[in-house]
CSV table of C-alpha atoms and ligand atoms in Angstrom, one decimal:
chain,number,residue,atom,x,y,z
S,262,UNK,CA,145.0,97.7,81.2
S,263,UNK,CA,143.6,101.3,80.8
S,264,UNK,CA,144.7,103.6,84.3
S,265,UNK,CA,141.8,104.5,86.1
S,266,UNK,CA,143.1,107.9,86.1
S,267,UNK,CA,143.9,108.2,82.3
S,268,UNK,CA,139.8,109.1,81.2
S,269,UNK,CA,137.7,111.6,83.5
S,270,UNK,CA,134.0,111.9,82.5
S,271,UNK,CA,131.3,113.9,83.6
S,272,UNK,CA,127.8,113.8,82.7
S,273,UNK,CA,124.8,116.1,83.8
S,274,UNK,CA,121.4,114.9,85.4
S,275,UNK,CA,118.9,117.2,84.1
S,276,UNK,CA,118.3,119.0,87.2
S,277,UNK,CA,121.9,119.6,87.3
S,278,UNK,CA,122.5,120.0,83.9
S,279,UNK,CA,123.9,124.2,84.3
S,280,UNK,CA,125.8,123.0,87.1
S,281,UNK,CA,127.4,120.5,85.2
S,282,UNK,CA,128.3,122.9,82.6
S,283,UNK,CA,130.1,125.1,85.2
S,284,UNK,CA,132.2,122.0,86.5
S,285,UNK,CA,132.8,121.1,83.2
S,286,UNK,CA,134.2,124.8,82.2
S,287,UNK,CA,136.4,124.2,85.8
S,288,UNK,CA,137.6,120.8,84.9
S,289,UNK,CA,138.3,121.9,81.0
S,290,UNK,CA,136.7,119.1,79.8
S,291,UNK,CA,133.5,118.6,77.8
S,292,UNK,CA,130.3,117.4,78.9
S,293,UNK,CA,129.6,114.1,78.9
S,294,UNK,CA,127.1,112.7,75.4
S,295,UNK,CA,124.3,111.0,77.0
S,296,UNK,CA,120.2,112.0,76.4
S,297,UNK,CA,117.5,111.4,79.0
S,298,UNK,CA,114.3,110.7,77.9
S,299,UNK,CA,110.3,110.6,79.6
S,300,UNK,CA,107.7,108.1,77.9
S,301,UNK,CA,104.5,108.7,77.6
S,302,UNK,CA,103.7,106.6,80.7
S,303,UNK,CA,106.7,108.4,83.0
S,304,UNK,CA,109.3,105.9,82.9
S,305,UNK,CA,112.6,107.3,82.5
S,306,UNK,CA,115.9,106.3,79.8
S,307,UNK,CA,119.1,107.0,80.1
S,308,UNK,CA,121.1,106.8,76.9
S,309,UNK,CA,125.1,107.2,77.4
S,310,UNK,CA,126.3,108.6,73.9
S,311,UNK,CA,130.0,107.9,74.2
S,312,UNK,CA,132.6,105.3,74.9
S,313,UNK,CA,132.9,104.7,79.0
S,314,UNK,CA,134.7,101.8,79.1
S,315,UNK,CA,136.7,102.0,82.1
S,316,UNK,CA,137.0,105.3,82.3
S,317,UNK,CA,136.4,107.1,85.9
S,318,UNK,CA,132.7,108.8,85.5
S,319,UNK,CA,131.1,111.5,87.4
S,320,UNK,CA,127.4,112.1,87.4
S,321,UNK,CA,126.4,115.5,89.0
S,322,UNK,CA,122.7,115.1,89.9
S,323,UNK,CA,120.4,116.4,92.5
S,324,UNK,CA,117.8,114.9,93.9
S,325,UNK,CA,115.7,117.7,94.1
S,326,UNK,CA,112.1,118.4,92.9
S,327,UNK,CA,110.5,116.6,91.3
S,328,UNK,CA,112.2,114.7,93.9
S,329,UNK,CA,111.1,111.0,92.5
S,330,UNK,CA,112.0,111.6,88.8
S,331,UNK,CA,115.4,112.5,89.5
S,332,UNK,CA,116.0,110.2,91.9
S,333,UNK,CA,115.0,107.2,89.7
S,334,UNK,CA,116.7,108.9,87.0
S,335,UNK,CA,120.4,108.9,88.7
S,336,UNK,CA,119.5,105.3,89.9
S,337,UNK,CA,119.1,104.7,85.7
S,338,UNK,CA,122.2,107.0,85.4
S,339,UNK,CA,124.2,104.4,87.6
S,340,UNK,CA,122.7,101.3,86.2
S,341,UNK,CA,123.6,102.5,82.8
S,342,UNK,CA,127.2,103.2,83.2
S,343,UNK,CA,127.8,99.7,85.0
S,344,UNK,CA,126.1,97.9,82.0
S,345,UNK,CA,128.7,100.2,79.8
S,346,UNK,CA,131.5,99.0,81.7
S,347,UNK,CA,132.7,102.4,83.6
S,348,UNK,CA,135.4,101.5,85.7
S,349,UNK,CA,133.9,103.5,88.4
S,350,UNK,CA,131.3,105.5,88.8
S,351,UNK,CA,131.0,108.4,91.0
S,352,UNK,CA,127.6,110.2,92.3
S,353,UNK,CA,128.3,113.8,92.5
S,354,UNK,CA,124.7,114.6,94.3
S,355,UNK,CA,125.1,118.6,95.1
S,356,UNK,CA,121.4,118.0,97.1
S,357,UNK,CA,120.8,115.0,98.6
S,358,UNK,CA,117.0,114.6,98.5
S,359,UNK,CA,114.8,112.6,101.7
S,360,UNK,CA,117.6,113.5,103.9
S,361,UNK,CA,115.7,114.9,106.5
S,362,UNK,CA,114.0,111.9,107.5
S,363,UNK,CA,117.6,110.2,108.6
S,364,UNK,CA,116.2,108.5,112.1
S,365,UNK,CA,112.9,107.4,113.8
S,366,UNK,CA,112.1,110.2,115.8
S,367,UNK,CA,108.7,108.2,116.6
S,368,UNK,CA,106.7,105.0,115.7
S,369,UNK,CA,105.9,103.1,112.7
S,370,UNK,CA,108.0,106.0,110.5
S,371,UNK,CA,110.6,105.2,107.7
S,372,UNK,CA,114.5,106.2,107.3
S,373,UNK,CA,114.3,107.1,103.6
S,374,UNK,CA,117.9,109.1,103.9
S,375,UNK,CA,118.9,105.0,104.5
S,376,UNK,CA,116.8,103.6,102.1
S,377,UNK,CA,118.0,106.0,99.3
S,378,UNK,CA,121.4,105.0,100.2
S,379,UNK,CA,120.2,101.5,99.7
S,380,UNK,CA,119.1,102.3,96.4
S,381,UNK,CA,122.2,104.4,95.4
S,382,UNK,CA,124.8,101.1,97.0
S,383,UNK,CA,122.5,98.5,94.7
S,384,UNK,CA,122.5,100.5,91.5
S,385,UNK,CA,126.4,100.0,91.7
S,386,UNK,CA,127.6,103.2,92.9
S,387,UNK,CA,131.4,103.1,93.8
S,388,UNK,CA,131.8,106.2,95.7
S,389,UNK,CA,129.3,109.8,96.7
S,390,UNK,CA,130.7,113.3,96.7
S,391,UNK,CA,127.6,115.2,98.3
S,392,UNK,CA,127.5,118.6,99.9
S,393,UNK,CA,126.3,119.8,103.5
S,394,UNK,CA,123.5,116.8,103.6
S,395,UNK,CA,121.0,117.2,106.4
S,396,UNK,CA,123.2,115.2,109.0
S,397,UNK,CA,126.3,114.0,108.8
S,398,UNK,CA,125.8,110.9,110.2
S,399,UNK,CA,124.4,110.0,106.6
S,400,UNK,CA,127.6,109.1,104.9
S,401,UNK,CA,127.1,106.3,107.4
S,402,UNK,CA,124.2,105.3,105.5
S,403,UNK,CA,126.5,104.2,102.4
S,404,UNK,CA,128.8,101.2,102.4
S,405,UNK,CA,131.0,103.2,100.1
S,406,UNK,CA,133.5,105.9,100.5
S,407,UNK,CA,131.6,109.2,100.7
S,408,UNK,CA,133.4,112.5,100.3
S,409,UNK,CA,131.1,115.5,102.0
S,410,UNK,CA,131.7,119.1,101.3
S,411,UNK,CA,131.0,122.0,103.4
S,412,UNK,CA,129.9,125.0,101.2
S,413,UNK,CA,131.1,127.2,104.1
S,414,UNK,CA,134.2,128.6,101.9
S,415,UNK,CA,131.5,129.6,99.4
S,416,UNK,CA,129.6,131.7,101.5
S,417,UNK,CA,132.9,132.9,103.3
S,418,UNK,CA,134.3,134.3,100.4
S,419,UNK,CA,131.1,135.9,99.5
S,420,UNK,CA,130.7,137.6,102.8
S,421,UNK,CA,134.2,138.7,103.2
S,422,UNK,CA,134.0,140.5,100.6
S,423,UNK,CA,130.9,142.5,101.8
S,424,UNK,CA,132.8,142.8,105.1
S,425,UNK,CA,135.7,144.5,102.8
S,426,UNK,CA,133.0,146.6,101.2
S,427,UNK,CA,132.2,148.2,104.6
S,428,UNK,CA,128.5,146.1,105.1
S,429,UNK,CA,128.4,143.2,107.7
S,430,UNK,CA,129.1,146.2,110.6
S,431,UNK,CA,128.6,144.2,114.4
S,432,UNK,CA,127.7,141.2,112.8
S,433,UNK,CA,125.9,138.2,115.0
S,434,UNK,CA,125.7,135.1,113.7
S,435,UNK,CA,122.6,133.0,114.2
S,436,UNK,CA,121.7,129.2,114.0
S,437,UNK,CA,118.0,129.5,113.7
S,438,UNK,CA,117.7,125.7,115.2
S,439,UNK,CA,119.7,123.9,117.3
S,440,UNK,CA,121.2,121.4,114.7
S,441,UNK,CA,122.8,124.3,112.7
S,442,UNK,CA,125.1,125.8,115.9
S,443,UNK,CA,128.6,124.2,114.8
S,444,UNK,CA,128.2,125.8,111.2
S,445,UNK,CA,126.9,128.9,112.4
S,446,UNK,CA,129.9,129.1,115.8
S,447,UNK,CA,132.6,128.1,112.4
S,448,UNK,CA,130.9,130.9,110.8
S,449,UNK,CA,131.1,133.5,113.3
S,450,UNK,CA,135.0,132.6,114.1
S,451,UNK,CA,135.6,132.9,110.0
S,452,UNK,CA,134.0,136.2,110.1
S,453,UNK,CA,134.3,137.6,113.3
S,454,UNK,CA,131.1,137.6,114.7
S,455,UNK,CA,129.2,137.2,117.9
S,456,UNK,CA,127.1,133.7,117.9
S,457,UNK,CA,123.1,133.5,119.5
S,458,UNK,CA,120.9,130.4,118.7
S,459,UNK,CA,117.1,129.9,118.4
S,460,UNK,CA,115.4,126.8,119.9
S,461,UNK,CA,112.9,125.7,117.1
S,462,UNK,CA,109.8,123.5,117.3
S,463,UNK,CA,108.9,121.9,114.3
S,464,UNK,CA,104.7,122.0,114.3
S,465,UNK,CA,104.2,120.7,110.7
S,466,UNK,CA,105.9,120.0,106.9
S,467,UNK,CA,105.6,124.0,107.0
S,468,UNK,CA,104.8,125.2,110.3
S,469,UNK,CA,107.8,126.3,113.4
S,470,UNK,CA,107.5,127.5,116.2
S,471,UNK,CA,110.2,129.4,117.8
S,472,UNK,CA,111.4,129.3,121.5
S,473,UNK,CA,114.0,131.0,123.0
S,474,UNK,CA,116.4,133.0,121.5
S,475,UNK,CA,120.1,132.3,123.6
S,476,UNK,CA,122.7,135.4,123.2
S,477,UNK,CA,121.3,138.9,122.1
S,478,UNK,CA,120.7,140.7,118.7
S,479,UNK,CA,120.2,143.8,119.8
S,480,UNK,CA,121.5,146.4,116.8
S,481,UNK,CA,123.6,143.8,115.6
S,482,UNK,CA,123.4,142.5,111.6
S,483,UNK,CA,122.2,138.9,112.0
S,484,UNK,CA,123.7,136.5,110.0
S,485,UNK,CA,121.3,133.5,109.9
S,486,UNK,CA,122.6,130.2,108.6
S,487,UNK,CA,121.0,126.6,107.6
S,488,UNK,CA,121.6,123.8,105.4
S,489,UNK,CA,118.0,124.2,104.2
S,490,UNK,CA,115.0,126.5,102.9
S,491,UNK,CA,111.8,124.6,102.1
S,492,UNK,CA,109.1,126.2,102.6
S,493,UNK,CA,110.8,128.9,105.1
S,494,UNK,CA,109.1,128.5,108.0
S,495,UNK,CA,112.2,128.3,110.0
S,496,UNK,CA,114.3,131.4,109.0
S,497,UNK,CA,111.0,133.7,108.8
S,498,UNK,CA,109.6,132.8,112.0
S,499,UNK,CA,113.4,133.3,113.7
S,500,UNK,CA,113.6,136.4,112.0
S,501,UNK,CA,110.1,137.7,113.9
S,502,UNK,CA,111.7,136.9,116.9
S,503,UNK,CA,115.1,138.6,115.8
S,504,UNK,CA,113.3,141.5,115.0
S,505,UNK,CA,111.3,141.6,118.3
S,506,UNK,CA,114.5,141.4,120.2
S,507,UNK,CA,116.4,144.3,117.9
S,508,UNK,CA,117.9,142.8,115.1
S,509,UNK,CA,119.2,145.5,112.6
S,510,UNK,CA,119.2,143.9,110.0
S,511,UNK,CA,118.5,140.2,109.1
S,512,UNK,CA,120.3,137.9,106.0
S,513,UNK,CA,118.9,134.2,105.6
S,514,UNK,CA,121.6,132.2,104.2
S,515,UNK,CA,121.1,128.5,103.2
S,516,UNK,CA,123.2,125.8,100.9
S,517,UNK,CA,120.1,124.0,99.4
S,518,UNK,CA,117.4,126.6,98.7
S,519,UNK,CA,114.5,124.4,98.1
S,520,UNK,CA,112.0,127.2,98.6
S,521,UNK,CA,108.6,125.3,97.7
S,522,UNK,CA,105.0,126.4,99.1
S,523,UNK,CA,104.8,129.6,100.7
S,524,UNK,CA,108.9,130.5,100.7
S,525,UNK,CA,108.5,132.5,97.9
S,526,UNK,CA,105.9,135.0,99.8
S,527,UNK,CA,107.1,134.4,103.3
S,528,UNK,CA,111.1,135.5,102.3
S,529,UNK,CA,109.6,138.4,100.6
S,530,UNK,CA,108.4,139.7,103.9
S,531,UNK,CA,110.6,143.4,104.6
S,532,UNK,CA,112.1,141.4,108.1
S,533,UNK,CA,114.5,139.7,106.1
S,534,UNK,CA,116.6,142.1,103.7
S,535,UNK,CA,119.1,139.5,101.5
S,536,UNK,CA,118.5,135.7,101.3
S,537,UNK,CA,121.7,133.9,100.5
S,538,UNK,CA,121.9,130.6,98.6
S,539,UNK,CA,123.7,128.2,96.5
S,540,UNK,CA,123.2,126.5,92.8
S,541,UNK,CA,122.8,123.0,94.6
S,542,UNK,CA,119.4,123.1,93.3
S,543,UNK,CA,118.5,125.5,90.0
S,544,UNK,CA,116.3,128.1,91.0
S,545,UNK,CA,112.4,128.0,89.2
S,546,UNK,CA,111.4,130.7,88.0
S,547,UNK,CA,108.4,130.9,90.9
S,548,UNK,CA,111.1,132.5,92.6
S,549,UNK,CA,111.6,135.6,90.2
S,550,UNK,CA,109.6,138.0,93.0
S,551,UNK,CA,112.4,137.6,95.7
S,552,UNK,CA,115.4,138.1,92.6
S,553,UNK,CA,115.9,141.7,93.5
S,554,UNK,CA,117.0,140.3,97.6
S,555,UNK,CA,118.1,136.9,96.2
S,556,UNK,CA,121.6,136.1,95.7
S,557,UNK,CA,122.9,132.5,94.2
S,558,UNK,CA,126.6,131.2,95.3
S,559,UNK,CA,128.0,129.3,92.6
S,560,UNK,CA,129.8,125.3,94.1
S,561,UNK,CA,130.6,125.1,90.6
S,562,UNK,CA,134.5,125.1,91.7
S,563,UNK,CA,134.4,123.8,94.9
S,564,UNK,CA,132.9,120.4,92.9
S,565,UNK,CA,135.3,120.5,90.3
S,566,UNK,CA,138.3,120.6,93.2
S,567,UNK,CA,136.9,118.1,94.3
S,568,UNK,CA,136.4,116.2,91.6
S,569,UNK,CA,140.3,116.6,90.6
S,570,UNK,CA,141.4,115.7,93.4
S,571,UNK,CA,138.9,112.2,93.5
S,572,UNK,CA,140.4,111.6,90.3
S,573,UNK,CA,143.6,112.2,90.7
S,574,UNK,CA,143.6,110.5,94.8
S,575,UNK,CA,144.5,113.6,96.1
S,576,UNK,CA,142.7,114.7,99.7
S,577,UNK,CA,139.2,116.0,99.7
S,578,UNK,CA,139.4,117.4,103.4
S,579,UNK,CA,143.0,119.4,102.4
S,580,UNK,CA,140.1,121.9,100.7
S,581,UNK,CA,139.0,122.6,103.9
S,582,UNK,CA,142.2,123.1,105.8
S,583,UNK,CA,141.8,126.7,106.1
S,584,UNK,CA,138.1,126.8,106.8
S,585,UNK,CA,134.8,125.5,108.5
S,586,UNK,CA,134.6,122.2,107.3
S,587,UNK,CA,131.4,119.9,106.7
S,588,UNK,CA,129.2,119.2,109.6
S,589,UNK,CA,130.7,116.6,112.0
E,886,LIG,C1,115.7,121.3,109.5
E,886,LIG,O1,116.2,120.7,110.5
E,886,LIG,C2,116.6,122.0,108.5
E,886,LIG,O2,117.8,122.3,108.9
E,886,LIG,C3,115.9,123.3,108.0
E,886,LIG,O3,115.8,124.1,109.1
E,886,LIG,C4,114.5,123.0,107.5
E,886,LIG,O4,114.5,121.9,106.6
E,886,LIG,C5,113.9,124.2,106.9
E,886,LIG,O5,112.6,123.9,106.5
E,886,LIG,P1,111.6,125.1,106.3
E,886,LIG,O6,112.2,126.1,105.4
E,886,LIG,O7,110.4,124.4,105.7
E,886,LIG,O8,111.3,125.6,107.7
């Protein structure tokens, strides 16, 4: 019988295709063989061009936009491998997509961060490495052992290194909404900074309104952190606020940078000076105005430690020992 650990694949979704690369390059292995292809009509096949007979696979996909394509795309993925006999599968989903409706917060309203773990669990999915989803409380959502990764010791390494360069000078860190404070408190104890927190109201898709602000600003760098930019609301409207209350200067830092609608023109407002963001999604080339304040975190390694150590049944959380860890 072949040892599960003997063959390591990996194989790209085509939204994740780069990132794959990158892992790829970490893992010194080659990219999985394997074509995706759009009909006419907008179905989607998967076509796996090598041998995956139980061997242990790895398919890095986000679900990001155009959120339904890729999504029924790694459901294909999944189906595909299982009907070639993989002897387990893992999802490797750097963005988990419909995440942020994870409860019923109201009446007559879905759970689609449930449902798309539904979808993922029937497809035959053996196990999900994902990084900083919406809540934590999704890995619940899976009947399947699901490793989450913080990207913190991304942005830590990136930011102590601009503290070594002399920038980062009386540094605050900021959760610009209440379900962001334990990141942003981990954060300000990595870097040595104070912590303040914005009370958000959510109006609309792309409308906030911010509240109070707790903790003060005043001449300080802010250091704002979420797991999120969509359309930007919530870090431009806390950074008006910032700014009112004497904010030097203002970074927006975020793991997934969606940035759809108005981000693109709202982040390119003078309040905020550097936006921060990782590779979890690729970044379209609508966003080519902010490049010059735009900087992009690579999770390329911290996916293919990960993915070692999955294949290998070594521990995920030992990546985190000396850092902030995922949300709990
Ligand atoms: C919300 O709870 C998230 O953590 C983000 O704050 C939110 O998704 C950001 O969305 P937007 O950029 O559209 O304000």
């Amino acid at each position: 019988m072949r040892d599960i650990n003997g063959d390591l694949r990996v194989f790209p979704g085509r939204a994740s295709a780069k990132l794959t690369a990158e892992v790829c390059r970490f893992l010194d292995c080659e990219v999985g063989a394997s074509r995706t292809t759009t009909f006419p009509d907008g179905e989607i096949m998967v076509k796996i061009d090598e041998d995956v007979r139980g061997r242990d696979v790895y398919v890095i996909a986000s679900t990001c936009e155009p959120v339904n394509d890729n999504l029924m795309e790694l459901l294909i993925y999944v189906d595909c491998l299982r009907r070639a006999s993989a002897g387990r599968i893992t999802l490797v989903i750097p963005y988990f997509g419909y995440a942020r409706q994870d409860r019923k917060d109201e009446g007559r309203v879905p759970i689609t961060a449930k449902l798309v773990a539904n979808l993922i669990t029937a497809a035959g999915t053996d196990r999900v490495l994902a990084i900083d989803l919406h809540a934590a409380q999704i890995q619940g959502f899976f009947d399947l052992p699901v490793d989450h990764l913080s990207a913190t010791p991304v942005f830590v390494d990136y930011f102590k290194d601009l503290k070594r360069k002399g920038e980062l000078k009386d540094l605050c860190l900021v959760s610009p909404d209440v379900g962001n404070v334990k990141v942003a408190e981990s954060m300000a104890n990595r870097l040595g900074g104070e912590l303040a927190i914005i009370n958000k109201k959510r109006l609309s898709g792309s409308a906030v309104e911010t509240g109070n602000l707790i903790g003060s600003v005043e001449n300080r760098t802010v250091l704002m952190f979420d797991d999120i930019i969509s359309t930007a609301g919530t870090v431009t409207e806390a950074a008006k606020l910032l700014k009112e209350n004497g904010a030097k200067e203002i970074i927006a830092a975020a793991t997934h940078p969606v940035l759809v609608g108005p981000a693109v023109e709202r982040l390119s407002r003078p309040e905020i000076s550097r936006v921060v963001v990782c590779n979890t999604i690729p970044l379209p080339e609508r966003v080519n105005p902010l490049k010059p304040k735009l900087v992009e975190l690579s999770v390329g390694p911290l996916l293919g430690q990960a993915i070692h150590r999955i294949h290998h049944n070594e521990s995920v959380s030992e990546l985190f020992r000396n850092t902030a860890g995922p949300k709990r």
